[in-house]
Coordinates of C-alpha atoms in Angstrom, one line a residue:
Chain A
M133 CA -5.1 -19.2 39.7
A134 CA -8.0 -17.2 40.5
R135 CA -5.6 -14.7 42.2
Y136 CA -3.4 -14.9 39.1
L137 CA -6.2 -14.3 36.8
L138 CA -7.1 -11.2 38.7
V139 CA -3.7 -9.9 39.0
R140 CA -3.4 -10.3 35.3
F141 CA -6.7 -9.0 34.6
F142 CA -5.5 -5.7 36.3
G143 CA -2.5 -5.5 34.6
F144 CA -4.3 -6.2 31.2
V145 CA -6.6 -2.9 32.1
F146 CA -3.5 -0.7 33.0
V147 CA -1.6 -1.9 29.8
I148 CA -4.9 -1.2 27.5
L149 CA -5.4 2.3 29.0
I150 CA -1.5 3.5 28.6
V151 CA -1.4 2.1 25.1
S152 CA -4.9 3.7 24.2
F153 CA -3.7 6.9 26.0
I154 CA -0.4 6.9 23.9
T155 CA -2.5 6.3 20.7
F156 CA -4.7 9.2 21.3
F157 CA -1.8 11.4 22.1
L158 CA 0.2 10.4 18.8
M159 CA -3.2 11.2 17.1
Y160 CA -3.9 14.2 18.8
S161 CA -0.3 15.5 18.2
T162 CA -0.3 14.7 14.3
P163 CA -0.2 17.7 12.2
G164 CA -3.2 18.1 10.1
G165 CA -6.6 17.4 10.7
P166 CA -9.9 16.1 9.2
F167 CA -10.5 19.3 7.5
D168 CA -9.6 20.0 4.0
E169 CA -8.7 23.7 4.8
K170 CA -7.2 24.4 1.3
N171 CA -9.8 23.3 -1.0
M172 CA -12.9 23.5 1.2
P173 CA -12.5 26.6 3.5
L174 CA -14.9 26.8 6.6
E175 CA -16.6 29.6 8.2
P176 CA -15.1 29.8 11.6
A177 CA -18.4 29.5 12.9
A178 CA -19.3 26.4 11.1
K179 CA -15.9 24.7 11.9
A180 CA -16.5 25.3 15.6
N181 CA -19.9 23.8 15.1
I182 CA -18.4 20.8 13.5
L183 CA -15.7 20.5 16.2
K184 CA -18.3 20.8 19.1
K185 CA -20.2 17.9 17.3
Y186 CA -17.3 15.5 17.4
G187 CA -16.2 16.7 20.8
L188 CA -13.1 18.1 19.2
D189 CA -13.2 21.3 21.2
Q190 CA -12.5 19.7 24.7
P191 CA -9.1 19.1 26.1
F192 CA -7.3 15.9 24.9
Y193 CA -7.7 14.0 27.9
V194 CA -11.1 14.6 28.3
Q195 CA -11.6 13.3 24.8
W196 CA -9.6 10.4 25.8
A197 CA -11.5 9.6 28.6
K198 CA -14.7 9.8 27.0
Y199 CA -13.7 7.7 24.0
M200 CA -12.5 5.1 26.7
V201 CA -15.9 5.0 28.4
N202 CA -17.8 4.8 25.4
A203 CA -15.3 2.2 23.7
V204 CA -16.1 -0.4 26.8
Q205 CA -19.6 -0.2 26.0
G206 CA -18.9 -1.1 22.3
D207 CA -19.3 2.4 21.0
F208 CA -16.2 3.3 19.0
G209 CA -17.4 6.4 18.0
I210 CA -18.4 7.7 14.4
S211 CA -15.8 7.6 11.3
F212 CA -15.2 11.1 10.1
K213 CA -15.0 10.2 6.6
N214 CA -17.9 7.4 6.3
Q215 CA -20.3 9.2 8.9
V216 CA -21.2 5.8 10.0
P217 CA -20.5 4.2 13.4
V218 CA -17.1 2.7 13.4
K219 CA -18.4 -0.5 14.6
D220 CA -20.5 -1.1 11.6
L221 CA -17.4 -0.6 9.4
F222 CA -15.6 -2.9 11.5
L223 CA -18.3 -5.6 11.1
K224 CA -18.0 -5.2 7.5
Y225 CA -14.4 -5.2 6.8
W226 CA -13.2 -7.8 9.6
P227 CA -15.1 -10.8 8.1
N228 CA -12.7 -10.5 5.0
S229 CA -9.6 -10.1 7.1
L230 CA -10.9 -13.4 9.3
L231 CA -11.6 -15.4 6.1
L232 CA -8.1 -14.6 4.7
G233 CA -6.6 -15.6 8.2
V234 CA -8.5 -18.6 8.5
L235 CA -7.7 -19.9 4.9
S236 CA -4.3 -19.4 5.5
L237 CA -4.2 -21.0 9.0
I238 CA -6.1 -24.3 7.7
W239 CA -3.1 -25.2 5.3
S240 CA 0.0 -23.5 7.1
F241 CA -0.3 -25.0 10.6
P242 CA -0.7 -28.8 9.4
A243 CA 2.0 -28.0 6.7
G244 CA 4.4 -26.5 9.2
I245 CA 4.1 -29.3 11.7
I246 CA 4.4 -32.3 9.1
F247 CA 7.4 -30.5 7.3
G248 CA 9.2 -30.3 10.9
V249 CA 8.7 -33.8 11.8
I250 CA 9.9 -35.0 8.3
A251 CA 12.8 -32.9 8.8
A252 CA 13.4 -34.1 12.2
L253 CA 12.9 -37.8 11.3
K254 CA 15.5 -37.7 8.4
R255 CA 17.7 -35.7 10.2
N256 CA 20.8 -34.6 8.2
S257 CA 19.6 -36.0 4.9
F258 CA 18.9 -34.0 1.8
T259 CA 15.2 -33.7 2.6
D260 CA 16.1 -32.4 6.1
Y261 CA 18.6 -29.6 4.7
F262 CA 16.1 -28.5 2.1
I263 CA 13.3 -28.1 4.4
T264 CA 15.4 -26.4 6.7
A265 CA 16.8 -24.1 4.2
V266 CA 13.5 -23.4 2.6
A267 CA 12.0 -22.8 5.9
L268 CA 14.6 -20.4 7.1
I269 CA 14.0 -18.4 3.8
T270 CA 10.2 -18.4 4.1
S271 CA 10.0 -17.4 7.8
S272 CA 12.4 -14.3 7.0
L273 CA 11.1 -13.0 3.8
P274 CA 9.4 -9.8 4.0
Q275 CA 5.7 -10.2 2.8
F276 CA 5.5 -7.0 0.5
A277 CA 8.6 -8.5 -1.5
V278 CA 6.9 -12.0 -1.8
I279 CA 3.5 -10.5 -2.8
F280 CA 5.3 -8.3 -5.6
F281 CA 7.2 -11.3 -6.9
A282 CA 4.2 -13.6 -6.8
L283 CA 1.7 -11.1 -8.5
A284 CA 4.5 -10.8 -11.3
V285 CA 5.0 -14.4 -11.9
F286 CA 1.4 -15.6 -11.2
A287 CA -0.8 -12.7 -12.3
V288 CA 1.4 -10.9 -14.9
W289 CA 3.5 -13.2 -16.5
L290 CA 1.5 -16.6 -16.0
K291 CA -2.0 -15.1 -15.9
W292 CA -3.1 -18.0 -13.4
V293 CA -4.8 -15.6 -11.0
P294 CA -6.6 -12.5 -11.7
Y295 CA -4.6 -9.2 -11.3
G296 CA -6.4 -6.8 -8.9
G297 CA -7.7 -9.1 -6.6
W298 CA -11.0 -9.0 -4.6
I299 CA -12.5 -5.8 -5.6
D300 CA -12.2 -6.2 -9.1
H301 CA -13.3 -9.8 -9.1
G302 CA -16.2 -9.5 -6.8
G303 CA -14.8 -11.2 -3.8
S304 CA -14.7 -14.8 -5.3
L305 CA -12.5 -17.4 -3.3
S306 CA -9.9 -18.0 -6.0
T307 CA -8.8 -14.7 -5.6
L308 CA -7.9 -15.6 -2.2
I309 CA -5.6 -18.6 -3.1
L310 CA -2.6 -16.8 -3.5
P311 CA -2.9 -14.4 -0.7
S312 CA -3.8 -17.0 1.8
I313 CA -0.6 -19.0 0.5
I314 CA 1.6 -16.0 0.9
F315 CA 0.0 -15.0 4.4
G316 CA 0.5 -18.5 5.6
M317 CA 4.1 -19.0 4.3
G318 CA 5.8 -17.5 6.9
T319 CA 4.0 -19.5 9.6
V320 CA 4.8 -22.8 7.9
G321 CA 8.8 -22.0 7.8
S322 CA 8.8 -20.7 11.6
L323 CA 6.5 -23.6 12.5
A324 CA 8.6 -26.4 10.5
R325 CA 11.7 -24.9 12.4
Y326 CA 10.3 -25.1 15.7
T327 CA 8.9 -28.5 15.4
R328 CA 12.0 -30.0 14.2
S329 CA 14.1 -28.7 16.9
G330 CA 11.4 -29.6 19.4
M331 CA 11.0 -33.0 17.7
L332 CA 14.9 -33.6 18.0
D333 CA 15.1 -32.6 21.7
V334 CA 12.3 -35.1 22.3
L335 CA 13.4 -37.8 20.4
G336 CA 16.7 -37.9 22.3
Q337 CA 14.8 -38.4 25.4
D338 CA 15.1 -41.8 27.5
Y339 CA 11.5 -42.5 27.6
I340 CA 11.4 -42.3 23.6
R341 CA 13.9 -45.2 23.7
T342 CA 12.3 -47.0 26.4
A343 CA 8.9 -46.8 24.3
R344 CA 10.6 -48.0 21.4
A345 CA 12.6 -50.8 23.4
K346 CA 9.6 -52.4 25.0
G347 CA 8.1 -52.5 21.3
V348 CA 5.8 -49.6 20.7
S349 CA 5.7 -48.8 17.0
R350 CA 7.7 -46.1 15.5
A351 CA 4.6 -44.2 14.2
K352 CA 2.9 -44.5 17.6
V353 CA 5.9 -43.2 19.3
I354 CA 6.1 -40.3 17.3
F355 CA 2.7 -39.3 17.2
K356 CA 1.5 -40.3 20.5
H357 CA 4.6 -39.8 22.9
A358 CA 6.7 -37.0 21.2
M359 CA 3.9 -35.2 19.7
R360 CA 2.5 -34.3 23.0
N361 CA 5.8 -32.5 24.1
M362 CA 5.8 -30.8 20.6
L363 CA 2.5 -28.7 21.6
V364 CA 4.5 -26.3 23.7
P365 CA 6.5 -24.7 20.8
I366 CA 3.3 -24.9 18.6
V367 CA 1.3 -23.0 21.2
T368 CA 4.2 -20.5 21.5
L369 CA 3.7 -19.8 17.6
F370 CA 0.1 -20.5 17.5
F371 CA -1.3 -17.2 19.6
P372 CA 1.1 -14.7 17.6
V373 CA -0.1 -16.2 14.2
V374 CA -3.8 -15.9 15.6
T375 CA -3.3 -12.3 16.6
N376 CA -1.6 -11.5 13.0
I377 CA -4.8 -13.1 11.5
V378 CA -7.4 -11.4 13.6
S379 CA -5.6 -8.1 13.2
G380 CA -5.3 -8.7 9.4
S381 CA -2.3 -8.3 7.3
I382 CA -1.8 -4.7 5.8
Y383 CA 0.7 -5.9 3.1
V384 CA -1.5 -8.6 1.9
E385 CA -4.5 -6.7 1.9
L386 CA -3.0 -3.9 0.1
G387 CA -1.1 -5.9 -2.5
F388 CA -4.2 -8.0 -3.4
V389 CA -6.8 -5.0 -3.0
I390 CA -8.7 -7.1 -0.2
P391 CA -11.0 -4.8 1.8
G392 CA -10.2 -5.9 5.2
V393 CA -9.1 -4.1 8.5
G394 CA -5.3 -3.7 7.7
R395 CA -6.2 -1.9 4.6
F396 CA -8.9 0.3 6.2
F397 CA -6.5 1.0 8.9
L398 CA -4.0 2.5 6.3
T399 CA -6.6 4.6 4.4
S400 CA -8.0 5.8 7.8
I401 CA -4.8 7.1 8.9
F402 CA -3.9 9.0 5.8
D403 CA -7.7 10.3 6.1
R404 CA -6.9 11.4 9.6
D405 CA -10.0 9.5 10.4
Y406 CA -9.2 9.5 14.3
P407 CA -12.0 7.2 15.8
V408 CA -11.0 4.6 13.2
V409 CA -7.7 4.5 13.8
M410 CA -8.2 4.6 17.7
A411 CA -10.5 1.5 17.2
T412 CA -8.1 -0.6 15.4
V413 CA -5.1 0.0 17.5
L414 CA -7.1 -0.7 20.6
I415 CA -8.7 -3.6 19.4
A416 CA -5.5 -4.9 18.2
A417 CA -4.0 -4.3 21.5
V418 CA -6.7 -6.1 23.3
I419 CA -6.1 -9.0 21.1
L420 CA -2.5 -9.0 21.5
S421 CA -2.6 -8.8 25.4
V422 CA -5.4 -11.5 25.5
T423 CA -3.3 -13.9 23.4
Y424 CA -0.3 -13.3 25.8
L425 CA -2.6 -14.1 29.0
L426 CA -4.0 -17.6 26.7
T427 CA -0.6 -18.6 26.0
D428 CA 0.8 -18.3 29.7
I429 CA -2.6 -20.4 30.4
A430 CA -2.0 -22.9 27.9
Y431 CA 1.6 -23.4 29.0
T432 CA 0.4 -24.8 32.5
I433 CA -2.2 -26.9 30.9
L434 CA 0.4 -28.7 28.4
D435 CA 3.3 -28.7 30.9
P436 CA 2.4 -29.0 34.7
R437 CA 5.8 -28.1 35.7
I438 CA 5.3 -24.6 34.4
K439 CA 3.9 -22.7 37.2
L440 CA 1.9 -19.3 37.2
T441 CA 2.9 -16.7 39.7
Chain B
M229 CA 70.8 -31.0 12.8
T230 CA 71.0 -27.3 13.3
A231 CA 69.0 -25.6 16.0
Q232 CA 67.1 -23.6 13.0
T233 CA 65.7 -27.2 11.4
L234 CA 64.9 -28.2 15.0
N235 CA 62.9 -25.1 15.3
K236 CA 61.1 -25.9 12.1
I237 CA 60.0 -29.1 13.1
Q238 CA 58.8 -28.1 16.8
Q239 CA 57.0 -24.9 15.8
P240 CA 54.2 -26.5 13.8
I241 CA 53.7 -29.4 16.7
E242 CA 53.5 -26.6 19.2
Q243 CA 51.0 -24.9 17.0
A244 CA 49.3 -28.1 16.6
Y245 CA 48.8 -28.5 20.4
K246 CA 48.1 -25.0 21.1
P247 CA 44.4 -25.2 22.7
L248 CA 41.9 -23.3 20.6
T249 CA 40.2 -20.2 21.8
P250 CA 36.2 -20.5 22.1
F251 CA 36.2 -17.8 19.4
Q252 CA 38.5 -19.7 17.0
L253 CA 36.3 -23.0 17.8
A254 CA 33.5 -20.8 16.6
F255 CA 34.9 -19.4 13.7
R256 CA 35.7 -23.0 12.7
R257 CA 32.3 -24.2 13.3
F258 CA 31.1 -21.3 11.2
K259 CA 33.5 -22.0 8.2
H260 CA 31.9 -25.4 8.2
H261 CA 28.2 -24.3 7.7
K262 CA 27.5 -24.4 4.1
L263 CA 24.8 -22.1 4.1
A264 CA 26.6 -19.6 6.1
R265 CA 29.4 -19.2 3.5
V266 CA 26.7 -18.1 1.2
G267 CA 25.4 -15.8 3.6
V268 CA 28.5 -14.2 4.4
V269 CA 29.4 -13.2 1.0
I270 CA 25.9 -11.6 0.5
V271 CA 26.1 -9.8 3.9
A272 CA 29.7 -8.5 2.9
I273 CA 28.6 -7.3 -0.7
F274 CA 25.6 -5.6 1.0
F275 CA 28.1 -3.8 3.7
F276 CA 30.4 -2.9 1.2
T277 CA 27.8 -1.5 -1.4
G278 CA 26.1 0.3 1.5
I279 CA 29.5 2.1 2.6
F280 CA 31.0 2.9 -0.6
A281 CA 27.7 3.9 -2.3
P282 CA 28.9 7.5 -3.2
Q283 CA 32.1 6.0 -4.8
I284 CA 30.7 3.0 -6.8
S285 CA 27.5 4.6 -7.9
P286 CA 27.7 5.4 -11.5
Y287 CA 25.3 8.3 -11.3
P288 CA 23.6 10.5 -8.6
Y289 CA 20.6 8.8 -7.2
D290 CA 18.5 11.9 -8.2
K291 CA 19.6 12.7 -11.7
T292 CA 16.5 12.5 -13.9
S293 CA 16.7 12.5 -17.7
I294 CA 14.4 12.1 -20.7
Q295 CA 15.4 8.3 -21.2
V296 CA 12.5 6.9 -19.2
F297 CA 11.4 3.4 -18.9
Y298 CA 14.4 1.6 -20.3
A299 CA 14.4 -2.1 -19.2
P300 CA 17.8 -3.7 -18.0
G301 CA 20.1 -4.0 -20.9
T302 CA 18.8 -1.7 -23.4
L303 CA 20.3 1.5 -22.7
P304 CA 24.2 1.6 -23.0
G305 CA 25.5 3.3 -19.6
H306 CA 22.5 2.0 -17.4
I307 CA 23.1 -1.5 -16.6
L308 CA 19.7 -1.9 -14.9
G309 CA 18.0 0.7 -17.1
T310 CA 16.0 3.7 -15.9
D311 CA 12.8 4.2 -14.1
D312 CA 9.8 6.4 -14.7
V313 CA 11.6 9.6 -14.6
G314 CA 14.7 8.3 -16.1
R315 CA 16.9 7.8 -12.9
D316 CA 19.5 5.2 -13.0
L317 CA 18.1 1.9 -11.6
L318 CA 21.5 0.7 -10.7
S319 CA 22.5 3.8 -8.7
R320 CA 19.2 3.8 -6.8
V321 CA 19.7 0.2 -5.9
I322 CA 23.2 0.8 -4.6
W323 CA 22.0 4.1 -2.8
G324 CA 19.2 2.1 -1.6
A325 CA 21.6 -0.1 0.2
N326 CA 23.1 2.9 1.6
T327 CA 19.8 3.8 3.3
S328 CA 19.2 0.6 4.5
L329 CA 22.6 0.0 6.1
I330 CA 22.1 3.5 7.8
V331 CA 18.7 2.8 9.1
S332 CA 19.6 -0.9 10.3
I333 CA 22.9 -0.2 11.7
S334 CA 21.4 3.0 13.8
A335 CA 18.5 1.3 14.9
T336 CA 20.5 -1.6 16.0
T337 CA 22.9 0.6 17.9
F338 CA 20.1 2.5 19.6
C339 CA 18.2 -0.9 20.9
L340 CA 21.7 -2.4 21.7
I341 CA 22.4 0.5 24.1
I342 CA 19.1 0.3 25.4
G343 CA 19.0 -3.3 26.1
L344 CA 22.4 -3.4 27.7
V345 CA 21.8 -0.7 30.0
L346 CA 18.1 -1.5 31.3
G347 CA 18.7 -5.3 31.0
F348 CA 21.6 -5.1 33.1
L349 CA 20.1 -2.6 35.8
S350 CA 16.8 -4.6 35.8
G351 CA 18.6 -7.8 36.3
W352 CA 21.3 -6.8 38.5
Y353 CA 19.0 -4.8 41.0
G354 CA 16.0 -6.2 40.6
G355 CA 13.1 -4.6 42.8
V356 CA 11.6 -1.3 41.7
I357 CA 14.0 -0.8 38.6
D358 CA 13.0 -4.3 37.4
Y359 CA 9.4 -3.9 38.1
V360 CA 9.0 -0.7 36.2
V361 CA 11.2 -2.0 33.2
N362 CA 9.1 -5.0 32.8
R363 CA 5.9 -3.0 33.0
V364 CA 7.3 -0.7 30.5
I365 CA 8.0 -3.7 28.1
E366 CA 4.6 -5.1 28.8
I367 CA 3.2 -1.8 27.4
V368 CA 5.3 -1.6 24.6
G369 CA 4.8 -5.3 23.6
S370 CA 1.2 -4.8 23.6
M371 CA 1.1 -2.2 21.1
P372 CA 0.6 -3.7 17.9
G373 CA 3.8 -2.9 16.2
L374 CA 3.2 -2.1 12.5
L375 CA 0.2 0.2 13.2
F376 CA 2.4 2.0 15.8
Q377 CA 5.1 2.7 13.7
I378 CA 2.7 3.9 10.8
L379 CA 1.1 6.3 13.4
I380 CA 4.5 7.6 14.8
M381 CA 5.7 8.0 11.2
T382 CA 2.6 9.9 10.5
L383 CA 3.2 12.1 13.5
L384 CA 6.9 12.6 12.9
G385 CA 6.8 12.9 9.1
N386 CA 9.3 10.9 6.8
G387 CA 12.9 10.6 6.8
I388 CA 15.9 8.5 7.7
F389 CA 16.3 9.7 11.1
N390 CA 12.4 9.1 12.1
V391 CA 12.1 5.7 10.5
T392 CA 15.0 4.6 12.6
F393 CA 13.5 6.1 15.7
A394 CA 10.3 4.4 14.9
L395 CA 11.7 1.0 14.2
A396 CA 14.0 1.5 17.5
I397 CA 11.4 2.9 19.8
L398 CA 9.0 -0.4 19.3
G399 CA 12.0 -2.9 18.8
W400 CA 14.1 -2.4 22.3
P401 CA 12.0 -4.8 24.6
G402 CA 13.2 -8.0 23.1
W403 CA 17.0 -6.8 23.4
V404 CA 16.3 -5.8 27.4
R405 CA 14.7 -9.5 27.7
L406 CA 17.8 -10.9 26.2
V407 CA 20.1 -9.0 28.6
R408 CA 18.1 -9.4 31.5
A409 CA 17.7 -13.1 31.2
Q410 CA 21.3 -13.5 30.9
V411 CA 22.3 -11.4 33.6
L412 CA 19.7 -13.3 35.9
A413 CA 21.1 -16.6 34.9
Y414 CA 24.8 -15.5 35.7
K415 CA 24.3 -13.0 38.7
N416 CA 24.4 -15.6 41.3
L417 CA 27.2 -17.9 40.1
E418 CA 30.4 -18.4 42.1
F419 CA 32.7 -16.5 40.0
M420 CA 30.4 -13.5 40.3
E421 CA 30.4 -14.2 44.1
A422 CA 34.0 -14.2 44.0
S423 CA 34.6 -11.0 42.1
K424 CA 31.9 -8.9 44.5
A425 CA 33.8 -10.5 47.4
L426 CA 37.1 -9.2 46.3
G427 CA 35.8 -6.0 45.8
A428 CA 35.2 -5.4 42.5
S429 CA 33.0 -2.3 41.3
I430 CA 29.6 -3.1 39.6
P431 CA 30.7 -1.3 36.4
F432 CA 33.8 -3.5 36.5
I433 CA 31.7 -6.8 37.2
A434 CA 29.4 -5.7 34.3
R435 CA 32.3 -5.1 31.8
R436 CA 34.6 -8.1 32.9
H437 CA 32.3 -10.7 33.9
M438 CA 29.0 -10.0 32.7
F439 CA 29.4 -8.7 29.3
P440 CA 31.5 -11.4 28.0
N441 CA 28.6 -14.0 29.0
I442 CA 26.0 -11.9 27.3
L443 CA 28.2 -11.5 24.3
N444 CA 27.4 -14.8 22.4
P445 CA 23.4 -14.7 22.6
L446 CA 23.7 -10.9 21.6
L447 CA 25.6 -11.6 18.7
V448 CA 23.1 -14.1 17.4
F449 CA 20.3 -11.7 18.1
I450 CA 22.2 -9.0 16.3
S451 CA 22.6 -10.9 13.4
F452 CA 18.9 -11.6 13.0
A453 CA 17.9 -8.2 14.2
V454 CA 19.6 -6.3 11.5
P455 CA 17.7 -7.6 8.8
G456 CA 14.7 -7.3 10.7
Y457 CA 15.2 -3.5 10.6
I458 CA 16.1 -3.6 7.0
V459 CA 12.7 -5.4 6.3
G460 CA 11.2 -2.8 8.7
E461 CA 12.4 0.1 7.0
A462 CA 11.6 -1.2 3.3
G463 CA 8.0 -2.0 4.6
L464 CA 7.5 1.3 6.2
S465 CA 8.7 3.1 2.8
F466 CA 6.5 0.6 1.0
L467 CA 3.6 2.0 2.7
G468 CA 4.7 5.4 2.0
R469 CA 5.8 5.9 5.6
G470 CA 9.2 5.9 5.5
I471 CA 12.2 7.5 3.5
N472 CA 11.4 10.9 1.3
D473 CA 12.0 11.2 -2.3
P474 CA 14.2 11.4 -3.9
V475 CA 16.6 9.7 -1.5
P476 CA 16.2 5.8 -2.6
S477 CA 14.8 3.0 -0.6
W478 CA 14.2 -0.6 -1.9
G479 CA 10.6 -0.4 -0.3
K480 CA 9.7 2.8 -1.9
M481 CA 11.4 1.9 -5.4
L482 CA 8.8 -1.2 -5.2
A483 CA 5.9 1.1 -4.2
D484 CA 6.7 3.4 -6.9
A485 CA 6.6 0.4 -9.5
G486 CA 3.3 -0.6 -8.1
Q487 CA 1.3 1.2 -10.8
Y488 CA 3.6 -0.1 -13.7
V489 CA 3.3 -3.7 -12.9
S490 CA 1.5 -4.7 -16.0
S491 CA 3.7 -2.7 -18.4
Y492 CA 7.3 -2.1 -16.8
I493 CA 7.5 -5.1 -14.4
Y494 CA 11.4 -4.8 -14.1
M495 CA 11.0 -1.5 -12.3
G496 CA 9.5 -3.6 -9.3
I497 CA 11.4 -6.8 -9.9
I498 CA 14.8 -5.5 -9.4
P499 CA 14.1 -4.1 -5.8
T500 CA 12.2 -7.0 -4.9
L501 CA 15.0 -9.6 -5.9
I502 CA 17.4 -7.4 -4.2
I503 CA 15.4 -7.4 -0.9
I504 CA 15.0 -11.4 -1.4
V505 CA 18.6 -12.0 -1.7
I506 CA 19.9 -9.7 0.8
I507 CA 17.4 -11.3 3.5
I508 CA 18.0 -14.5 2.5
G509 CA 22.0 -14.1 2.8
F510 CA 21.3 -12.5 6.5
S511 CA 19.2 -15.5 7.5
F512 CA 22.0 -17.9 6.2
F513 CA 24.3 -16.0 7.9
G514 CA 22.4 -15.7 11.3
D515 CA 21.8 -19.3 11.3
G516 CA 25.6 -19.7 10.9
V517 CA 26.3 -17.4 13.7
R518 CA 23.9 -18.9 16.0
D519 CA 25.2 -22.4 15.0
A520 CA 28.8 -21.3 15.5
L521 CA 28.4 -19.5 19.0
D522 CA 25.7 -21.6 20.8
P523 CA 26.6 -25.2 20.7
E524 CA 23.5 -26.0 22.4
S525 CA 21.5 -25.2 19.7
E526 CA 23.7 -26.9 17.3
R527 CA 23.4 -30.1 19.1
A528 CA 19.6 -29.8 18.7
A529 CA 19.9 -28.6 15.1
T530 CA 22.0 -31.1 13.6

């Protein structure tokens, strides 16, 4: 295990270095820069000074290396646009994304599992077909279309929720109800489908029949014997969803005007705020890699037959 | 009894006993899938609209007029009304299908080719090729998809070709993984050994023995990938990092409608509903394809 983790750790460092290098390269080659040449022309000397201040006069790989050395120490540079450390900006925006993510997680995971179990138990009934069809639809619909539709129905037509979202209404929890429903909808759908097929697989096993035959109650068989084997598909889905939540949803944050990291990333890329873009991609990549590792480790704990090599 | 009538009786009997090919069996399963029937109609309409957009679109997609903001049904000659600069919404929706079709089919083709080639090479030869391919997959897999697509689009600029590239360059690892897994599963089976022992060349084995065995999971994958790329394109266009004006894209139509939500809601509702219907159609279709081609999953699913 220790050797495995060590190998994985070096793989992780390698991947992050490459990803950050590619990101840096993409930003570096992007036409345009942080200067507004047309409306605010600069003296060449002044421009050179500014370039020097932000280290933009050095070769590209030197900039990258310096950035990475600082990033490892928790210093993600200073935002070009806001003139404050990127770290502070993240500390400001991230909690909002996390709040939205947690709100969507706490309802969507239980709901997905419950719907999946119901569908499996009532297999081939109307309930099953209904749940399967709805799950198929919700797991495949694009968020931005759903957001627009929801805003049109609930905000404009029925006026149940305020239009304009968070910023216009001071970040009250009620403005987060609709976003968290939409954010969690896809999870409910895919989780219900995973749970249903996993449950059907397990229920067909001999040991379930044996347990029923020796007199264990139906509920106990489902929740104790079958559920334990359901954890693998749940974990498969859990970590990608957590990644989504931590990195924020661009569409949801944009549609409901929530000041989170996803929205912040988008505005930063429009503003050519390189340090912010770099930091966002870097952090998201780290989270993604770590969740892959955690998923693999979780598998071995849940199913001892899976061996890490 | 003449020979002719005998023939007439015998023919159906022979036909009835003719064993069905796996494809016919799959087709029969597909036909019995109720949702898939709905899906296939929607998908067919989408393809037809996309291909024949130049013929069936009533107006050019970029023809503006002073008749702006007409809701559906209020302006004769414009069934779905007009948008903020007086362009016919029906024509734009039809041409939007064309854009979606081009992007999704090109991205699928690109990924399919990469998936088949790299997947076969890394699965069949293993060793260094497999190691390198797997490391590259790991790197691409660790790139946050949407963020990178936006970055790439910012670098390359908007346009149909660039959107396709941005979707495909981050989308191929799944295809390689699928093909590689299939190749690994079949590589050491007896019929492969036999073919090798008989002196078949590797391209021949790949084409004749490997490909048919990869085909079924690949078709299932394609039927889910195409709507994925449709959504990807619409999403990037929605964020302003996709197709350029005046070429229509459903995502961009939706984004354009954003500022008129409270006054001219139909402008956004039309593309929204169309995206939703198309994606639902594709997912029903894909579900049917999976149940038809993969009896294993059907057993689990029904």
